[in-house]
XYZ file of C-alpha atoms in Angstrom:
585
model
C -11.068 -4.309 -33.008
C -9.312 -5.193 -29.803
C -6.110 -6.417 -31.945
C -6.163 -3.097 -33.857
C -6.202 -1.155 -30.430
C -3.447 -3.093 -29.128
C -1.211 -2.311 -32.053
C -1.587 1.478 -31.162
C -0.504 1.461 -27.734
C 2.837 0.967 -25.975
C 3.343 -2.312 -24.128
C 0.401 -4.259 -25.199
C 1.404 -7.149 -23.061
C -0.075 -5.185 -20.203
C -3.566 -6.007 -21.637
C -3.435 -9.496 -23.063
C -3.066 -11.635 -19.940
C -2.419 -15.363 -20.772
C 0.471 -15.582 -18.127
C 2.095 -18.926 -17.267
C 0.108 -20.576 -14.586
C -3.253 -18.698 -15.371
C -6.227 -20.677 -14.171
C -8.566 -21.785 -16.877
C -12.138 -21.204 -15.847
C -15.370 -20.707 -17.996
C -16.740 -17.371 -17.477
C -20.272 -18.198 -18.448
C -20.463 -21.320 -16.214
C -19.505 -19.528 -13.131
C -22.305 -18.723 -10.721
C -20.519 -15.660 -9.301
C -18.220 -13.500 -11.348
C -15.774 -11.372 -9.375
C -13.541 -8.498 -11.015
C -10.463 -7.888 -9.174
C -9.313 -4.399 -9.869
C -6.029 -2.610 -9.179
C -6.060 1.016 -9.926
C -2.606 1.512 -11.388
C -0.574 -0.017 -14.200
C -0.269 -3.804 -14.850
C 3.537 -3.608 -13.619
C 2.656 -2.206 -10.477
C -0.529 -4.336 -9.712
C 1.197 -7.672 -10.569
C 3.849 -6.833 -7.897
C 1.194 -6.533 -5.184
C 1.111 -9.887 -3.203
C -2.448 -8.988 -1.945
C -3.769 -9.052 -5.407
C -2.104 -12.535 -6.047
C -3.400 -13.974 -2.780
C -7.066 -12.877 -3.356
C -6.927 -13.837 -7.042
C -5.851 -17.287 -6.069
C -8.438 -17.676 -3.242
C -11.367 -16.638 -5.340
C -10.339 -18.974 -8.415
C -10.046 -21.907 -6.095
C -13.935 -21.542 -5.160
C -15.655 -23.864 -7.653
C -18.485 -21.523 -8.554
C -16.613 -18.370 -8.683
C -14.503 -17.043 -11.560
C -12.215 -13.979 -10.697
C -10.698 -11.853 -13.402
C -8.302 -8.977 -13.379
C -8.334 -5.276 -14.487
C -5.681 -2.904 -14.089
C -5.639 0.813 -14.947
C -4.924 1.492 -18.606
C -2.197 3.785 -19.594
C -3.090 7.109 -20.980
C -2.712 5.925 -24.570
C -4.867 2.806 -23.952
C -7.587 5.039 -22.250
C -7.669 7.358 -25.186
C -7.927 4.370 -27.711
C -10.856 2.871 -25.619
C -12.686 6.110 -25.486
C -12.007 7.042 -29.131
C -13.468 3.600 -30.202
C -16.282 3.727 -27.649
C -15.041 0.661 -26.069
C -15.294 -0.588 -22.424
C -12.278 -1.502 -20.196
C -11.881 -5.240 -20.503
C -10.654 -8.043 -18.292
C -7.298 -9.811 -18.925
C -8.715 -13.289 -18.815
C -11.561 -13.281 -21.157
C -11.741 -9.811 -22.412
C -15.207 -9.290 -20.521
C -16.710 -5.823 -19.858
C -16.496 -4.626 -16.239
C -20.220 -4.281 -16.055
C -20.522 -8.083 -16.777
C -19.314 -8.962 -13.284
C -21.482 -9.386 -10.162
C -18.955 -8.005 -7.670
C -15.940 -5.567 -8.339
C -13.255 -5.420 -5.740
C -10.827 -2.646 -5.594
C -7.315 -2.744 -3.843
C -6.661 0.644 -2.302
C -2.825 0.807 -1.865
C -2.369 4.513 -1.655
C -4.464 7.647 -1.714
C -3.026 9.085 -5.115
C -4.732 6.221 -6.854
C -8.272 7.433 -6.116
C -8.981 9.017 -9.484
C -7.897 5.890 -11.194
C -10.722 4.124 -9.327
C -13.207 6.454 -10.871
C -11.572 6.140 -14.174
C -11.927 2.289 -14.204
C -15.627 2.576 -13.222
C -16.239 5.218 -15.827
C -14.470 3.146 -18.632
C -16.712 0.202 -17.424
C -19.950 2.168 -17.777
C -20.743 1.908 -14.191
C -22.260 4.910 -12.289
C -19.564 6.421 -10.191
C -21.666 7.149 -7.012
C -23.264 4.130 -5.219
C -26.468 5.994 -4.776
C -26.968 6.027 -8.497
C -26.608 2.238 -9.081
C -29.385 -0.056 -9.348
C -29.896 -3.888 -8.677
C -28.555 -4.431 -12.392
C -25.103 -2.946 -11.507
C -22.266 -4.873 -9.908
C -21.357 -4.366 -6.122
C -18.462 -2.312 -5.458
C -16.064 -3.289 -2.596
C -13.054 -1.412 -1.451
C -10.222 -2.965 0.772
C -6.439 -2.485 1.446
C -4.394 0.074 3.560
C -6.503 3.173 2.675
C -9.553 1.431 4.078
C -8.156 2.406 7.417
C -9.878 5.804 6.561
C -12.594 4.959 3.881
C -14.498 8.240 4.349
C -13.060 10.275 1.372
C -14.173 7.513 -0.974
C -17.512 6.713 0.760
C -19.570 7.865 -2.122
C -18.317 5.445 -4.604
C -18.223 2.188 -2.714
C -20.961 0.037 -1.558
C -18.871 -1.458 1.223
C -15.341 -1.551 2.575
C -13.360 -4.536 3.945
C -11.307 -3.271 6.901
C -8.378 -5.368 7.541
C -7.127 -8.728 6.143
C -9.421 -10.209 3.240
C -8.360 -13.906 3.191
C -11.198 -15.199 5.368
C -13.638 -12.270 5.169
C -13.820 -12.639 1.206
C -15.206 -16.219 1.649
C -17.971 -14.839 3.922
C -18.843 -12.096 1.311
C -19.054 -14.640 -1.268
C -21.423 -16.916 0.920
C -23.898 -13.822 1.639
C -23.977 -13.134 -2.014
C -24.459 -16.755 -2.961
C -27.556 -17.023 -0.519
C -29.019 -13.967 -2.140
C -28.538 -15.621 -5.663
C -30.385 -18.915 -4.606
C -33.373 -18.185 -6.785
C -32.418 -18.263 -10.543
C -33.264 -15.145 -12.289
C -34.463 -13.343 -9.201
C -33.359 -9.636 -8.911
C -30.825 -8.773 -6.233
C -32.241 -6.935 -3.314
C -29.438 -4.383 -2.986
C -30.472 -3.060 0.433
C -31.057 -6.501 1.866
C -27.736 -7.627 0.468
C -25.814 -4.563 2.090
C -27.480 -5.370 5.491
C -26.388 -8.871 5.230
C -22.821 -7.712 4.430
C -22.795 -5.362 7.439
C -23.184 -8.352 9.770
C -19.767 -9.703 8.669
C -16.989 -8.568 11.058
C -14.734 -6.050 9.260
C -17.365 -4.789 6.681
C -18.385 -1.188 6.684
C -21.396 -0.153 4.526
C -20.950 3.749 4.276
C -24.492 4.251 3.255
C -25.848 3.097 6.512
C -23.894 5.891 8.454
C -24.249 9.691 8.716
C -21.645 12.207 9.746
C -22.107 15.821 10.789
C -19.610 18.664 10.714
C -19.298 22.099 12.336
C -19.165 25.340 10.121
C -15.338 25.191 10.608
C -15.248 21.640 9.320
C -14.660 19.650 12.509
C -16.655 16.348 12.993
C -19.431 16.677 15.296
C -21.177 13.440 15.136
C -21.302 9.994 13.531
C -24.319 7.879 13.584
C -25.145 4.293 12.447
C -28.462 3.231 11.038
C -30.408 0.644 13.169
C -28.816 -2.678 12.842
C -25.403 -1.439 11.756
C -22.451 -1.554 14.247
C -21.109 1.802 15.593
C -17.461 0.365 15.688
C -16.031 -1.718 12.669
C -13.621 -4.222 13.969
C -10.642 -4.721 11.739
C -10.439 -8.474 10.459
C -7.337 -10.345 11.289
C -6.005 -13.625 10.259
C -4.966 -15.223 13.341
C -2.844 -18.180 11.994
C -0.573 -17.010 9.227
C 0.815 -20.584 8.634
C -2.575 -21.676 7.569
C -3.281 -18.499 5.437
C -3.557 -19.123 1.825
C -0.470 -18.561 -0.324
C -0.558 -18.651 -4.208
C 1.575 -21.332 -5.352
C 0.041 -20.805 -8.703
C 2.229 -17.907 -9.119
C 1.531 -16.074 -12.263
C 4.602 -15.220 -14.462
C 3.986 -12.136 -16.662
C 5.422 -11.738 -20.219
C 6.789 -8.297 -19.396
C 8.959 -7.083 -16.662
C 7.166 -5.926 -13.493
C 8.386 -3.795 -10.702
C 8.984 -6.704 -8.362
C 9.678 -9.530 -10.998
C 10.516 -12.350 -8.405
C 8.805 -14.754 -6.019
C 7.620 -12.815 -2.910
C 6.982 -14.707 0.229
C 5.409 -13.102 3.339
C 7.202 -14.522 6.293
C 5.538 -12.262 8.880
C 2.601 -10.009 9.248
C 2.564 -7.051 11.698
C 5.498 -5.741 13.468
C 7.023 -6.271 16.995
C 8.327 -2.597 17.024
C 6.354 0.285 18.016
C 7.402 3.122 15.697
C 5.110 5.848 16.358
C 4.671 7.099 12.743
C 4.173 3.905 11.228
C 0.520 3.177 9.919
C 1.535 -0.196 8.407
C 2.011 -1.419 12.025
C -1.702 -0.597 12.818
C -2.902 -2.035 9.568
C -1.345 -5.353 10.113
C -1.410 -5.484 14.092
C -1.023 -7.959 15.909
C 2.417 -9.514 15.002
C 2.308 -12.916 13.484
C 4.942 -15.216 11.623
C 5.289 -18.140 9.479
C 7.285 -21.051 10.640
C 10.667 -21.416 9.022
C 9.732 -25.002 7.639
C 6.536 -23.454 6.053
C 8.483 -20.813 4.336
C 11.172 -23.272 2.965
C 8.036 -25.452 1.645
C 6.517 -22.308 0.061
C 9.731 -21.222 -1.572
C 10.558 -24.643 -3.066
C 7.135 -25.248 -4.493
C 6.647 -21.686 -5.827
C 9.995 -22.071 -7.574
C 9.243 -25.380 -8.952
C 6.251 -23.916 -10.629
C 7.816 -20.763 -12.088
C 11.501 -20.943 -12.418
C 12.279 -17.381 -10.955
C 15.806 -16.423 -10.192
C 15.141 -14.367 -7.109
C 13.045 -14.992 -4.062
C 12.317 -12.082 -1.681
C 11.394 -12.546 2.042
C 8.991 -9.896 2.917
C 7.464 -8.361 6.023
C 7.273 -4.908 7.786
C 10.527 -5.941 9.773
C 12.309 -8.864 8.326
C 15.026 -8.234 10.791
C 12.886 -9.098 13.706
C 12.039 -12.569 12.300
C 13.241 -15.269 14.876
C 15.856 -17.567 13.240
C 16.358 -15.278 10.195
C 19.913 -16.474 9.959
C 18.942 -20.171 10.018
C 16.266 -19.592 7.450
C 18.654 -17.533 5.205
C 21.182 -20.217 5.360
C 18.656 -23.091 4.416
C 17.279 -21.227 1.575
C 20.632 -20.163 0.250
C 22.043 -23.800 0.589
C 18.981 -25.162 -1.414
C 18.858 -22.472 -4.135
C 22.670 -21.710 -4.442
C 23.208 -24.447 -7.225
C 20.047 -23.286 -9.113
C 21.453 -19.811 -9.274
C 18.414 -18.316 -7.345
C 19.270 -15.308 -5.275
C 17.645 -14.238 -1.904
C 16.695 -10.676 -1.146
C 15.173 -8.851 1.769
C 13.454 -5.690 2.470
C 15.235 -3.168 4.514
C 17.185 -4.653 7.301
C 18.181 -3.493 10.812
C 21.826 -3.308 11.437
C 21.763 -5.677 14.345
C 20.034 -8.283 12.158
C 23.085 -8.290 10.049
C 25.579 -9.001 12.749
C 26.987 -12.561 12.660
C 26.671 -14.653 9.507
C 23.637 -13.187 7.881
C 25.560 -10.520 5.947
C 28.171 -13.033 4.937
C 25.526 -15.628 3.778
C 23.739 -12.838 1.560
C 27.088 -11.588 0.298
C 27.915 -15.072 -0.926
C 25.129 -14.838 -3.653
C 24.337 -11.193 -3.994
C 26.410 -7.996 -3.676
C 24.096 -5.563 -5.440
C 23.369 -3.225 -2.367
C 21.849 -3.166 1.073
C 18.995 -0.961 2.394
C 18.539 0.549 5.698
C 15.836 2.739 7.286
C 17.360 4.910 10.010
C 14.181 7.419 9.530
C 16.004 10.094 11.541
C 19.627 10.704 11.952
C 19.729 12.153 15.442
C 19.063 10.489 18.845
C 16.309 13.250 19.702
C 14.407 12.495 16.396
C 14.731 8.773 16.790
C 13.342 8.960 20.446
C 10.339 11.014 18.952
C 9.586 8.278 16.545
C 10.577 5.440 18.856
C 12.696 4.066 16.179
C 15.187 1.336 17.130
C 18.259 1.997 15.168
C 21.871 1.512 16.553
C 24.427 3.559 14.667
C 27.420 1.477 16.245
C 25.814 -1.691 14.800
C 25.132 0.068 11.604
C 28.797 0.966 10.937
C 30.066 -2.536 12.033
C 27.849 -3.998 9.378
C 28.846 -1.601 6.701
C 32.514 -2.554 7.379
C 31.622 -6.143 7.094
C 29.547 -5.460 3.853
C 32.233 -3.368 2.282
C 34.809 -6.158 2.922
C 32.596 -8.724 1.665
C 32.176 -6.711 -1.752
C 29.281 -4.475 -1.236
C 29.556 -1.048 -3.038
C 26.208 0.520 -2.757
C 23.697 1.124 0.054
C 20.178 2.975 0.140
C 19.115 4.940 3.141
C 15.488 6.110 4.171
C 15.016 9.203 6.102
C 12.036 11.476 6.982
C 11.745 15.247 7.526
C 8.837 17.215 8.810
C 9.038 15.620 12.217
C 7.626 17.513 15.228
C 10.179 19.671 16.946
C 12.600 19.159 14.051
C 15.540 21.666 13.802
C 18.335 22.270 11.169
C 20.718 20.240 13.226
C 18.525 17.249 12.594
C 18.620 17.885 8.882
C 22.484 18.150 9.115
C 22.483 14.803 10.681
C 20.966 13.134 7.716
C 23.826 14.329 5.484
C 26.440 13.567 8.164
C 25.253 10.007 8.530
C 25.053 9.391 5.022
C 28.532 10.922 4.374
C 29.969 8.664 7.151
C 28.289 5.708 5.591
C 29.854 6.391 2.178
C 33.448 7.171 3.542
C 33.624 4.154 5.706
C 34.260 2.101 2.494
C 37.705 3.678 2.238
C 38.741 1.714 5.316
C 38.795 -1.331 3.095
C 41.198 0.453 0.784
C 38.580 1.296 -1.793
C 36.787 4.557 -2.801
C 33.781 5.859 -1.161
C 30.534 3.787 -1.376
C 27.630 4.899 -3.533
C 24.975 6.153 -1.184
C 21.327 6.847 -2.250
C 19.459 8.924 0.269
C 15.661 8.775 -0.020
C 13.964 11.487 1.963
C 10.192 11.866 2.297
C 8.018 14.144 4.444
C 6.266 12.751 7.461
C 2.507 12.466 6.724
C 0.715 12.101 10.147
C -1.426 9.216 9.287
C -4.655 7.905 10.894
C -4.350 5.428 13.723
C -0.803 6.494 14.696
C 0.250 8.455 17.436
C 1.136 11.322 15.084
C -2.407 11.697 13.856
C -2.933 14.675 16.051
C 0.274 16.579 14.795
C 0.018 18.872 11.728
C 1.955 18.434 8.690
C 4.752 20.696 7.041
C 3.441 23.121 4.419
C 4.765 22.853 0.882
C 6.943 25.859 1.457
C 8.581 24.227 4.520
C 9.173 20.911 2.593
C 10.720 22.725 -0.390
C 13.026 24.630 2.062
C 14.270 21.471 3.807
C 14.783 19.733 0.499
C 16.944 22.750 -0.883
C 18.815 22.981 2.668
C 19.679 19.089 2.350
C 20.925 19.291 -1.277
C 23.165 22.380 -0.566
C 24.931 20.502 2.358
C 26.095 17.488 0.070
C 29.870 17.437 -0.211
C 30.667 13.681 -1.086
C 30.178 13.098 -4.793
C 29.030 9.629 -4.288
C 25.795 10.769 -2.386
C 22.446 10.879 -4.383
C 19.663 12.653 -2.792
C 16.163 11.677 -3.773
C 13.169 13.746 -2.533
C 9.408 13.578 -3.352
C 7.258 16.275 -5.079
C 5.943 18.343 -2.127
C 2.605 18.837 -3.832
C 2.174 15.054 -3.905
C 2.989 14.780 -0.243
C 0.411 17.597 0.397
C -2.272 15.962 -1.482
C -1.691 12.523 0.114
C -1.968 14.118 3.556
C -5.237 15.749 2.714
C -6.785 12.482 1.343
C -5.417 10.242 3.969
C -6.729 12.618 6.931
C -9.917 13.570 5.164
C -13.529 12.987 5.828
C -16.521 12.038 3.659
C -16.712 15.634 2.286
C -13.916 14.844 0.128
C -15.885 12.417 -2.245
C -17.079 15.533 -4.104
C -13.524 16.982 -4.452
C -12.242 13.505 -5.654
C -15.055 13.405 -8.317
C -14.457 16.913 -9.372
C -10.621 16.526 -9.795
C -11.370 13.411 -11.947
C -13.874 15.131 -13.983
C -11.126 17.707 -14.597
C -8.741 15.092 -15.899
C -6.877 13.819 -12.806
C -5.334 10.355 -13.286
C -2.126 8.645 -12.118
C -1.628 11.179 -9.491
C 1.314 9.242 -8.043
C 3.164 9.703 -11.241
C 5.079 13.041 -11.775
C 4.395 13.058 -15.484
C 0.531 12.937 -14.831
C 0.187 14.796 -11.586
C -1.315 18.273 -11.613
C -1.913 20.041 -8.284
C -3.911 22.828 -10.053
C -6.628 20.468 -10.829
C -6.998 19.432 -7.449
C -6.959 23.015 -5.934
C -9.549 24.022 -8.569
C -11.750 21.027 -7.226
C -11.226 22.244 -3.766
C -12.275 25.750 -4.527
C -15.323 24.685 -6.441
C -16.470 22.423 -3.614
C -15.890 25.270 -1.001
C -13.492 22.989 1.030
C -10.115 24.345 2.481
C -7.466 21.588 1.678
C -5.306 23.202 4.338
C -7.700 22.326 7.136
C -6.629 18.704 6.833
C -2.932 19.719 7.542
C -3.840 21.282 10.917
C -2.963 20.046 14.293
C -5.909 18.424 16.062
C -6.706 18.076 19.731
C -6.724 14.784 21.451
C -10.306 14.893 22.394
C -11.660 15.705 18.883
C -13.667 13.326 16.964
C -11.814 11.981 14.008
C -13.295 10.786 10.725
C -11.697 7.266 11.303
C -12.546 6.771 15.116
C -15.357 4.454 14.244
C -12.708 1.757 13.044
C -11.331 -0.596 15.747
C -7.805 -1.468 14.619
C -7.130 -3.587 17.881
C -4.981 -0.567 19.180
C -7.039 1.697 21.563
C -7.092 5.427 21.012
C -6.179 5.738 24.752
C -2.921 4.017 23.959
C -2.225 6.344 20.992
C -2.781 9.212 23.248
C -0.153 7.798 25.647
C 2.293 7.575 22.807
C 1.377 11.086 21.566
C 2.200 12.288 25.038
C 5.531 10.593 25.057
C 6.470 12.303 21.859
C 6.202 15.679 23.603
C 8.022 14.285 26.671
C 10.855 13.184 24.275
C 11.054 16.518 22.838
C 11.200 18.186 26.319
C 13.913 16.075 27.336
C 16.173 17.402 24.721
């Protein structure tokens, strides 16, 4: 039956597993069976470093077997439902309901309906309140757990923060509950035990109340449950687990390479950045440890590209020396080195020359804003003089393409700030003419600011879809240099992401309704339908626009119960500085 289905779908290799370096563990002999789920396609999920880390950690525990599930594409879902088959694991083709614990990585809000789809295809009740002791426990983690409330109905617990150490404690608590062979799991007792682990939030142990207008009025914890959930943090990145047993897929994935996390957190304080709050505080790996990981992972995989990743790779101390060491070792092996976006000042000196010696595909920069006023509002460190110095060096070394990231929809934004985006991009393209060559290809990526939880922007409102569309058209009309390419995001997607990221627990019913109407893969243009979601909001009696509004600094927010390590008072001070920066201009 399974072979017949694989012949009916595109990219059957998404569903067969058996990758190079796959661990070989016997499912039936494992004491604890853990399903690791990523609610998007295989190519996306296998590009996620966090999934690889957890998979390796769990399979290194002797009495645990961990197997993977990814969202089936539309054709595979139709085939499964038509043949009344359950979604199955890549390793042993087991049904989802055969596992004891199911862990979901929640990377972005537009994957929420995919979570429900995987549970539904696994024959598991969607709401935690409808599950019995015979059903698996459902855990959520990842960036979206910074505000878990919109998905509270569907999860038994959330892991807030970093999972490397906490997942071992979760396994220990579950193992103790299973000490008596054949004994039924005491679900309530198990959840109580989990709630005592730092970083674990059990939503069924809490109650929230709202005013008729929708504002939160109260948040109460059951007896014994902590009122504040402290985010888990791995203190020593050098001793943190890294998956040397790097799986090598049979099909090309989005980031088809070795990815090494050289730092976690960020030393900068960009006020809009939720990722800084997610990974706070700033930590780094030692260069010698990074070299060791790179050499060993390459030995086990043979990949031709190694990417150094982090929120701000430019700020890694000794980046030039690390790059020189890696390039020296791997150059004869024809292995290239790549980075996430770099600050101009990090490229000054020999770094650009070193990178250019092995790779001249393109460079990526994230000015975020093009005028000094907007960068002050964002608290974004981007020096335009350094930027153009680097461009001249890069173009001389042979670079032809660059990518620039900007945001619109910032507080106090004016048309002159939009003009600045096109102006800076045109200057960047024409700077290549100084080397006697034609203008550079400049790809401009413009996204709308979403004022996310746990940032200084969380009290600001978001642009309406009409304003977003106006600004996108405005930018397109002002492009005069042919080598500029402007990429913008669907305003309806930005709208929905904002609502879900700033939402409260009332949104669980909306998400369920949207799923029942057919919502899947909401981050994909071909599958996204805002009408489904608007219908779901209307039927639930909830005004979606409520979540786009400005909020007062003394208002109780749905995510206030999470302690990220940065105080709310500090965020309020930064919020006030935004208003001061606007007033100074």
